[in-house]
Amino acid sequence: MKIGFEAKRAFKNFTGLGNYSRAVIRIMAKYYPQNQYLLYTPQDNAKVRQTLVEPFANISVKTAPVKILKSYWRSLQLTKSLVYDDVELFHGLSNELPANIKKSNIASVVTIHDLIFLRFPHYFKWVDRQIYRYKFKAACKNADRIIAISEQTKRDIVQYFNTNPQKIDVVYQGCDAAFCCPYSDDAIKEIKEKYKLPQQYLLSVGTIETRKNQLLICKALKHLKQDIKLVIVGKVTAYKQEILDFIQENHLTQQVIFLENVPFQELPLIYQGAKIFIYPSRFEGFGIPIVEALNSKIPVIAATGSCLEEAGGPDSLYVHPDDDIALTKAIEIVLKDEDLQANMIKKGLTYAENFNDESIAKNLNSVYLKTIEHAKRRN
């Protein structure tokens, strides 16, 4: 099978959508080496080529002709390249497809990550919302099949775009293998010394923004009887000032540590040095940091209200995203009970097997085969 991937973000983005794109390409190339994989991207990237493409003989890169406006190529000219290259199936990895893909004989599948811009429009600019709505809705309409990264996202696609649920498959995401690798006590001690981290700390990872709701943890910190610090790792937005104001007003300045621009290879060490991972986000498409924490052998406390229970499983703890008292109690319960910690870690690791590479590759391949059969009937 010859499979094409819309790979712009695989080459340009080094956070969520980029991580997802590279992971899908890598695990498919590894577990289904009999296929040929073509990565369509407006621009190449030497580092990504070296780490993602060169290790696999079955991956090749196709870039836009220099003379063509790159956004125009992705939207309207890419289908011509797919036809010319005899691509059998095309996977739009990040919420969109070429506008004219349905007119070709090529089977198409699109991954929709979330519809947060519709559920929480106040987090997005008006212009961005209109663009996203048009692109996402068109992709869902034109695709032969849709991949949702969670049951929550599937429900949202049905609700907001009136899509037939039978057209949608849920295929969960995994996390980078680096989080599954146990590091030595010396290595963890070294990373704590580098960032001046305490022996024990609570951890939250994610962009510091209103939706991620890190302020809730600071409010819980105010009520905690145990003396433990909070480490927040993530890209800074204006929301950080709101957190800083609360910290200062409540004399928590010495209790909260912010880390920004942490190299990816050091992040698993920071996870593994933590006592509890806390993710109080109001809404997510899935919640990869939770899977990272489960694989890092840390108890997880997350928020109710979206899909975080899907990511954390039945043995993590969940609280309402506005209930700082409930979060305080959950933290205290975990900190006091070593048997509970051990049970959460053990069962969390078992649950995380649902998101391992081989399982994801098998599920993706099943969707691809189903999509090709559907396209044959369509044509």
Tab-separated table of C-alpha atoms in Angstrom:
chain	number	residue	atom	x	y	z
A	1	MET	CA	0.000	0.000	0.000
A	2	LYS	CA	1.253	3.489	-0.877
A	3	ILE	CA	0.190	5.975	1.814
A	4	GLY	CA	0.514	9.748	1.691
A	5	PHE	CA	0.657	11.925	4.803
A	6	GLU	CA	-0.001	15.656	5.054
A	7	ALA	CA	3.247	16.299	6.910
A	8	LYS	CA	3.609	20.064	7.246
A	9	ARG	CA	3.454	19.949	11.031
A	10	ALA	CA	5.708	16.913	11.221
A	11	PHE	CA	8.439	19.137	9.784
A	12	LYS	CA	7.491	22.502	11.299
A	13	ASN	CA	5.798	21.977	14.655
A	14	PHE	CA	7.548	20.554	17.716
A	15	THR	CA	4.627	20.407	20.129
A	16	GLY	CA	1.192	18.707	20.001
A	17	LEU	CA	0.248	18.379	16.327
A	18	GLY	CA	3.847	17.927	15.266
A	19	ASN	CA	4.426	15.224	17.866
A	20	TYR	CA	1.277	13.413	16.753
A	21	SER	CA	2.247	13.612	13.074
A	22	ARG	CA	5.749	12.276	13.634
A	23	ALA	CA	4.469	9.511	15.906
A	24	VAL	CA	1.915	8.249	13.373
A	25	ILE	CA	4.486	8.237	10.577
A	26	ARG	CA	7.116	6.521	12.704
A	27	ILE	CA	4.960	3.740	14.126
A	28	MET	CA	3.319	2.934	10.799
A	29	ALA	CA	6.702	2.751	9.083
A	30	LYS	CA	7.973	0.500	11.874
A	31	TYR	CA	5.058	-1.916	12.281
A	32	TYR	CA	3.909	-2.015	8.647
A	33	PRO	CA	7.209	-1.854	6.728
A	34	GLN	CA	5.644	-3.430	3.629
A	35	ASN	CA	3.920	-0.109	2.867
A	36	GLN	CA	5.491	2.913	1.206
A	37	TYR	CA	4.987	6.250	3.006
A	38	LEU	CA	5.185	9.608	1.226
A	39	LEU	CA	5.402	12.755	3.358
A	40	TYR	CA	3.969	15.848	1.658
A	41	THR	CA	5.275	19.072	3.162
A	42	PRO	CA	5.699	22.642	1.869
A	43	GLN	CA	9.182	22.741	3.369
A	44	ASP	CA	11.752	20.182	4.406
A	45	ASN	CA	13.639	20.184	7.698
A	46	ALA	CA	17.072	18.617	7.954
A	47	LYS	CA	16.705	17.617	11.607
A	48	VAL	CA	13.344	15.903	11.065
A	49	ARG	CA	14.652	14.223	7.930
A	50	GLN	CA	17.571	12.838	9.915
A	51	THR	CA	15.535	11.569	12.872
A	52	LEU	CA	12.275	10.531	11.193
A	53	VAL	CA	12.946	9.806	7.524
A	54	GLU	CA	16.487	8.439	7.226
A	55	PRO	CA	16.017	5.515	9.677
A	56	PHE	CA	13.298	4.074	7.402
A	57	ALA	CA	13.830	2.928	3.835
A	58	ASN	CA	10.046	3.032	3.238
A	59	ILE	CA	9.650	6.802	3.897
A	60	SER	CA	10.244	9.520	1.292
A	61	VAL	CA	9.617	13.282	1.310
A	62	LYS	CA	7.728	15.316	-1.287
A	63	THR	CA	8.003	19.114	-1.116
A	64	ALA	CA	6.130	21.904	-2.877
A	65	PRO	CA	7.628	23.349	-6.060
A	66	VAL	CA	9.352	26.614	-5.132
A	67	LYS	CA	7.376	28.592	-7.704
A	68	ILE	CA	4.019	27.659	-6.147
A	69	LEU	CA	2.576	29.504	-3.158
A	70	LYS	CA	2.882	26.884	-0.438
A	71	SER	CA	-0.565	27.327	1.130
A	72	TYR	CA	-2.099	27.140	-2.345
A	73	TRP	CA	-0.164	23.937	-3.034
A	74	ARG	CA	-1.400	22.288	0.174
A	75	SER	CA	-5.025	23.224	-0.466
A	76	LEU	CA	-5.472	22.862	-4.211
A	77	GLN	CA	-2.422	21.369	-5.947
A	78	LEU	CA	-1.505	18.574	-3.566
A	79	THR	CA	-4.138	16.206	-4.983
A	80	LYS	CA	-2.433	16.358	-8.388
A	81	SER	CA	0.807	15.209	-6.733
A	82	LEU	CA	-1.021	12.376	-4.984
A	83	VAL	CA	-2.524	11.178	-8.267
A	84	TYR	CA	0.833	11.450	-10.036
A	85	ASP	CA	2.531	9.435	-7.262
A	86	ASP	CA	-0.162	6.723	-7.361
A	87	VAL	CA	-1.032	7.234	-3.693
A	88	GLU	CA	-3.722	4.796	-2.602
A	89	LEU	CA	-4.634	6.462	0.694
A	90	PHE	CA	-4.035	9.976	2.035
A	91	HIS	CA	-4.101	10.802	5.754
A	92	GLY	CA	-4.576	14.420	6.834
A	93	LEU	CA	-2.841	14.331	10.193
A	94	SER	CA	-3.933	17.720	11.506
A	95	ASN	CA	-7.602	18.506	10.971
A	96	GLU	CA	-7.642	19.231	7.230
A	97	LEU	CA	-7.532	17.729	3.744
A	98	PRO	CA	-6.847	19.138	0.263
A	99	ALA	CA	-10.017	20.865	-0.923
A	100	ASN	CA	-10.444	18.674	-4.022
A	101	ILE	CA	-9.451	15.292	-2.573
A	102	LYS	CA	-12.969	13.887	-2.926
A	103	LYS	CA	-12.900	14.382	-6.704
A	104	SER	CA	-9.984	11.971	-6.996
A	105	ASN	CA	-10.049	8.187	-6.627
A	106	ILE	CA	-7.779	8.422	-3.589
A	107	ALA	CA	-9.087	7.147	-0.266
A	108	SER	CA	-8.854	9.794	2.439
A	109	VAL	CA	-8.882	9.881	6.217
A	110	VAL	CA	-8.511	12.931	8.458
A	111	THR	CA	-7.594	13.136	12.123
A	112	ILE	CA	-9.627	15.639	14.129
A	113	HIS	CA	-7.883	16.449	17.390
A	114	ASP	CA	-10.458	18.625	19.132
A	115	LEU	CA	-13.164	21.224	18.574
A	116	ILE	CA	-12.216	23.394	21.526
A	117	PHE	CA	-12.603	26.514	19.387
A	118	LEU	CA	-16.334	25.725	19.183
A	119	ARG	CA	-16.830	24.663	22.797
A	120	PHE	CA	-14.818	27.571	24.217
A	121	PRO	CA	-14.879	30.273	21.527
A	122	HIS	CA	-13.683	32.982	23.941
A	123	TYR	CA	-10.233	31.386	23.942
A	124	PHE	CA	-9.814	32.089	20.200
A	125	LYS	CA	-9.801	35.090	17.880
A	126	TRP	CA	-12.920	35.483	15.725
A	127	VAL	CA	-10.972	35.149	12.459
A	128	ASP	CA	-9.236	31.986	13.647
A	129	ARG	CA	-12.565	30.429	14.650
A	130	GLN	CA	-14.037	31.033	11.201
A	131	ILE	CA	-11.003	29.513	9.453
A	132	TYR	CA	-10.946	26.492	11.742
A	133	ARG	CA	-14.675	25.882	11.395
A	134	TYR	CA	-14.498	25.999	7.592
A	135	LYS	CA	-11.436	23.746	7.303
A	136	PHE	CA	-12.458	21.181	9.927
A	137	LYS	CA	-16.045	20.897	8.717
A	138	ALA	CA	-14.974	20.563	5.082
A	139	ALA	CA	-12.443	17.871	6.008
A	140	CYS	CA	-15.066	15.891	7.925
A	141	LYS	CA	-17.469	16.155	4.991
A	142	ASN	CA	-14.936	15.214	2.308
A	143	ALA	CA	-13.033	12.451	4.116
A	144	ASP	CA	-13.987	8.843	3.529
A	145	ARG	CA	-13.394	8.248	7.231
A	146	ILE	CA	-12.530	10.348	10.272
A	147	ILE	CA	-10.191	9.549	13.129
A	148	ALA	CA	-11.068	11.179	16.459
A	149	ILE	CA	-8.379	11.069	19.131
A	150	SER	CA	-10.931	10.470	21.899
A	151	GLU	CA	-14.562	9.578	22.444
A	152	GLN	CA	-15.054	13.181	23.562
A	153	THR	CA	-13.802	14.486	20.222
A	154	LYS	CA	-16.027	11.987	18.406
A	155	ARG	CA	-19.066	13.275	20.307
A	156	ASP	CA	-18.103	16.855	19.443
A	157	ILE	CA	-17.761	16.077	15.718
A	158	VAL	CA	-21.228	14.537	15.737
A	159	GLN	CA	-22.674	17.438	17.729
A	160	TYR	CA	-21.132	20.397	15.916
A	161	PHE	CA	-20.880	19.078	12.341
A	162	ASN	CA	-23.853	16.690	12.346
A	163	THR	CA	-21.533	13.917	11.163
A	164	ASN	CA	-22.685	10.305	11.043
A	165	PRO	CA	-20.982	8.611	14.039
A	166	GLN	CA	-20.525	5.458	11.929
A	167	LYS	CA	-18.009	7.418	9.847
A	168	ILE	CA	-15.769	8.088	12.857
A	169	ASP	CA	-13.169	5.798	14.432
A	170	VAL	CA	-11.530	6.586	17.768
A	171	VAL	CA	-7.784	5.951	17.752
A	172	TYR	CA	-5.977	7.152	20.851
A	173	GLN	CA	-2.597	8.843	20.894
A	174	GLY	CA	0.500	7.609	22.637
A	175	CYS	CA	3.488	9.402	24.052
A	176	ASP	CA	7.162	9.456	23.198
A	177	ALA	CA	9.099	6.340	24.189
A	178	ALA	CA	11.402	8.519	26.306
A	179	PHE	CA	8.720	8.615	29.006
A	180	CYS	CA	8.649	4.817	29.188
A	181	CYS	CA	12.362	4.599	29.970
A	182	PRO	CA	13.245	4.456	33.691
A	183	TYR	CA	16.092	6.805	34.599
A	184	SER	CA	18.602	6.287	37.397
A	185	ASP	CA	18.325	8.020	40.752
A	186	ASP	CA	21.574	9.822	39.963
A	187	ALA	CA	20.198	11.189	36.692
A	188	ILE	CA	17.033	12.412	38.412
A	189	LYS	CA	19.101	13.950	41.221
A	190	GLU	CA	21.208	15.760	38.631
A	191	ILE	CA	18.166	17.254	36.903
A	192	LYS	CA	16.769	18.392	40.251
A	193	GLU	CA	20.037	20.114	41.031
A	194	LYS	CA	20.147	21.778	37.608
A	195	TYR	CA	16.685	23.328	38.021
A	196	LYS	CA	16.916	23.758	41.818
A	197	LEU	CA	13.957	21.452	42.391
A	198	PRO	CA	13.091	20.112	45.862
A	199	GLN	CA	13.281	16.456	46.804
A	200	GLN	CA	9.479	16.145	46.571
A	201	TYR	CA	7.173	18.210	44.383
A	202	LEU	CA	3.827	18.265	42.614
A	203	LEU	CA	4.106	18.600	38.838
A	204	SER	CA	1.958	20.134	36.111
A	205	VAL	CA	3.038	20.257	32.457
A	206	GLY	CA	1.366	22.238	29.689
A	207	THR	CA	1.081	25.719	28.219
A	208	ILE	CA	0.357	28.185	31.014
A	209	GLU	CA	-2.998	29.405	29.739
A	210	THR	CA	-6.504	29.924	31.112
A	211	ARG	CA	-7.911	26.665	29.753
A	212	LYS	CA	-5.156	24.610	31.364
A	213	ASN	CA	-6.300	26.007	34.712
A	214	GLN	CA	-3.034	25.825	36.667
A	215	LEU	CA	-4.418	28.424	39.076
A	216	LEU	CA	-6.590	25.694	40.606
A	217	ILE	CA	-3.460	23.873	41.814
A	218	CYS	CA	-2.159	27.068	43.435
A	219	LYS	CA	-5.499	27.489	45.203
A	220	ALA	CA	-5.235	23.921	46.482
A	221	LEU	CA	-1.649	24.562	47.551
A	222	LYS	CA	-2.923	27.293	49.857
A	223	HIS	CA	-5.011	24.734	51.802
A	224	LEU	CA	-2.480	21.888	51.882
A	225	LYS	CA	-1.255	20.819	55.302
A	226	GLN	CA	1.802	19.077	53.873
A	227	ASP	CA	4.815	21.190	52.994
A	228	ILE	CA	5.333	20.417	49.320
A	229	LYS	CA	6.148	22.631	46.363
A	230	LEU	CA	4.543	22.861	42.932
A	231	VAL	CA	6.529	22.805	39.678
A	232	ILE	CA	4.766	24.166	36.578
A	233	VAL	CA	6.445	23.450	33.240
A	234	GLY	CA	5.188	25.107	30.089
A	235	LYS	CA	5.121	27.931	27.592
A	236	VAL	CA	4.121	31.239	29.166
A	237	THR	CA	1.080	33.329	28.175
A	238	ALA	CA	-0.557	36.354	29.826
A	239	TYR	CA	-2.394	33.946	32.167
A	240	LYS	CA	0.818	33.494	34.165
A	241	GLN	CA	0.404	36.987	35.619
A	242	GLU	CA	-2.963	35.997	37.078
A	243	ILE	CA	-1.270	33.047	38.756
A	244	LEU	CA	1.596	35.225	40.004
A	245	ASP	CA	-0.850	37.734	41.487
A	246	PHE	CA	-2.612	34.951	43.393
A	247	ILE	CA	0.695	33.497	44.575
A	248	GLN	CA	1.867	36.852	45.890
A	249	GLU	CA	-1.436	37.705	47.566
A	250	ASN	CA	-1.464	34.350	49.356
A	251	HIS	CA	2.233	34.244	50.316
A	252	LEU	CA	3.017	31.232	48.119
A	253	THR	CA	6.012	32.717	46.312
A	254	GLN	CA	8.393	30.135	47.760
A	255	GLN	CA	5.991	27.281	47.012
A	256	VAL	CA	5.684	27.524	43.218
A	257	ILE	CA	8.451	27.030	40.649
A	258	PHE	CA	7.963	27.896	36.966
A	259	LEU	CA	10.110	26.253	34.281
A	260	GLU	CA	10.088	27.369	30.650
A	261	ASN	CA	11.948	26.118	27.559
A	262	VAL	CA	12.909	22.807	29.151
A	263	PRO	CA	14.688	20.643	26.540
A	264	PHE	CA	12.506	17.705	25.569
A	265	GLN	CA	15.107	15.128	26.605
A	266	GLU	CA	15.041	16.472	30.170
A	267	LEU	CA	11.274	16.428	30.568
A	268	PRO	CA	10.976	12.674	31.372
A	269	LEU	CA	13.469	13.154	34.204
A	270	ILE	CA	11.392	15.966	35.671
A	271	TYR	CA	8.302	13.761	35.445
A	272	GLN	CA	10.015	10.829	37.146
A	273	GLY	CA	11.245	13.054	39.968
A	274	ALA	CA	7.711	14.199	40.852
A	275	LYS	CA	5.458	12.876	43.601
A	276	ILE	CA	2.095	13.535	41.895
A	277	PHE	CA	1.151	14.789	38.431
A	278	ILE	CA	-1.795	17.206	38.327
A	279	TYR	CA	-3.651	18.181	35.146
A	280	PRO	CA	-6.704	20.345	35.918
A	281	SER	CA	-7.444	21.420	32.330
A	282	ARG	CA	-11.026	22.486	31.670
A	283	PHE	CA	-11.095	20.784	28.298
A	284	GLU	CA	-8.768	18.703	26.099
A	285	GLY	CA	-8.960	16.682	22.925
A	286	PHE	CA	-7.135	13.910	24.751
A	287	GLY	CA	-4.441	14.735	27.328
A	288	ILE	CA	-1.019	13.412	26.316
A	289	PRO	CA	0.724	14.753	29.468
A	290	ILE	CA	-1.400	12.329	31.495
A	291	VAL	CA	-0.170	9.382	29.414
A	292	GLU	CA	3.377	10.692	29.855
A	293	ALA	CA	2.838	10.724	33.615
A	294	LEU	CA	1.379	7.201	33.713
A	295	ASN	CA	4.398	5.891	31.830
A	296	SER	CA	6.672	7.846	34.173
A	297	LYS	CA	5.205	5.953	37.156
A	298	ILE	CA	3.523	8.924	38.826
A	299	PRO	CA	0.033	9.017	40.391
A	300	VAL	CA	-2.270	11.276	38.380
A	301	ILE	CA	-4.967	13.718	39.481
A	302	ALA	CA	-6.924	15.356	36.649
A	303	ALA	CA	-10.111	17.313	35.989
A	304	THR	CA	-13.537	16.032	35.051
A	305	GLY	CA	-15.535	17.488	32.185
A	306	SER	CA	-13.844	16.372	28.976
A	307	CYS	CA	-11.786	13.344	27.991
A	308	LEU	CA	-9.155	13.242	30.732
A	309	GLU	CA	-10.748	10.140	32.258
A	310	GLU	CA	-10.068	8.429	28.920
A	311	ALA	CA	-6.388	9.328	29.161
A	312	GLY	CA	-5.929	8.611	32.873
A	313	GLY	CA	-8.056	5.512	33.257
A	314	PRO	CA	-10.160	4.290	36.204
A	315	ASP	CA	-7.373	4.350	38.800
A	316	SER	CA	-6.369	7.995	38.497
A	317	LEU	CA	-8.256	10.559	40.596
A	318	TYR	CA	-10.517	13.275	39.171
A	319	VAL	CA	-11.946	16.520	40.551
A	320	HIS	CA	-14.149	19.294	39.192
A	321	PRO	CA	-11.977	21.984	37.518
A	322	ASP	CA	-13.393	24.662	39.875
A	323	ASP	CA	-13.178	22.689	43.128
A	324	ASP	CA	-9.879	23.556	44.816
A	325	ILE	CA	-11.021	21.943	48.087
A	326	ALA	CA	-11.610	18.604	46.339
A	327	LEU	CA	-8.198	18.890	44.697
A	328	THR	CA	-6.602	19.617	48.082
A	329	LYS	CA	-8.210	16.498	49.569
A	330	ALA	CA	-7.146	14.355	46.610
A	331	ILE	CA	-3.526	15.522	46.913
A	332	GLU	CA	-3.500	14.890	50.667
A	333	ILE	CA	-5.004	11.412	50.255
A	334	VAL	CA	-2.316	10.389	47.751
A	335	LEU	CA	0.578	11.936	49.695
A	336	LYS	CA	-0.415	10.187	52.931
A	337	ASP	CA	-1.033	6.714	51.511
A	338	GLU	CA	1.983	4.898	50.066
A	339	ASP	CA	-0.106	1.822	49.277
A	340	LEU	CA	-2.479	3.983	47.230
A	341	GLN	CA	0.480	5.536	45.413
A	342	ALA	CA	1.849	2.100	44.548
A	343	ASN	CA	-1.566	0.892	43.355
A	344	MET	CA	-2.126	3.979	41.183
A	345	ILE	CA	1.322	3.595	39.637
A	346	LYS	CA	0.924	-0.128	38.948
A	347	LYS	CA	-2.574	0.100	37.474
A	348	GLY	CA	-1.699	3.297	35.629
A	349	LEU	CA	1.143	1.543	33.851
A	350	THR	CA	-1.182	-1.293	32.876
A	351	TYR	CA	-3.766	1.170	31.548
A	352	ALA	CA	-1.085	3.019	29.583
A	353	GLU	CA	-0.589	-0.137	27.506
A	354	ASN	CA	-3.720	0.952	25.652
A	355	PHE	CA	-1.599	3.708	24.150
A	356	ASN	CA	1.523	1.793	23.179
A	357	ASP	CA	2.905	2.071	19.659
A	358	GLU	CA	1.947	-1.400	18.478
A	359	SER	CA	-1.694	-1.013	19.554
A	360	ILE	CA	-1.973	2.388	17.900
A	361	ALA	CA	-0.375	1.128	14.672
A	362	LYS	CA	-2.776	-1.815	14.560
A	363	ASN	CA	-5.774	0.485	15.035
A	364	LEU	CA	-4.549	2.938	12.397
A	365	ASN	CA	-3.968	0.159	9.896
A	366	SER	CA	-7.486	-1.126	10.519
A	367	VAL	CA	-8.886	2.330	9.752
A	368	TYR	CA	-6.774	2.568	6.586
A	369	LEU	CA	-8.051	-0.748	5.255
A	370	LYS	CA	-11.629	0.203	6.096
A	371	THR	CA	-11.151	3.569	4.373
A	372	ILE	CA	-9.828	1.992	1.183
A	373	GLU	CA	-12.797	-0.371	1.026
A	374	HIS	CA	-15.171	2.557	1.487
A	375	ALA	CA	-13.433	4.543	-1.272
A	376	LYS	CA	-13.729	1.597	-3.650
A	377	ARG	CA	-17.486	1.516	-3.105
A	378	ARG	CA	-17.637	5.303	-3.527
A	379	ASN	CA	-15.789	5.152	-6.838
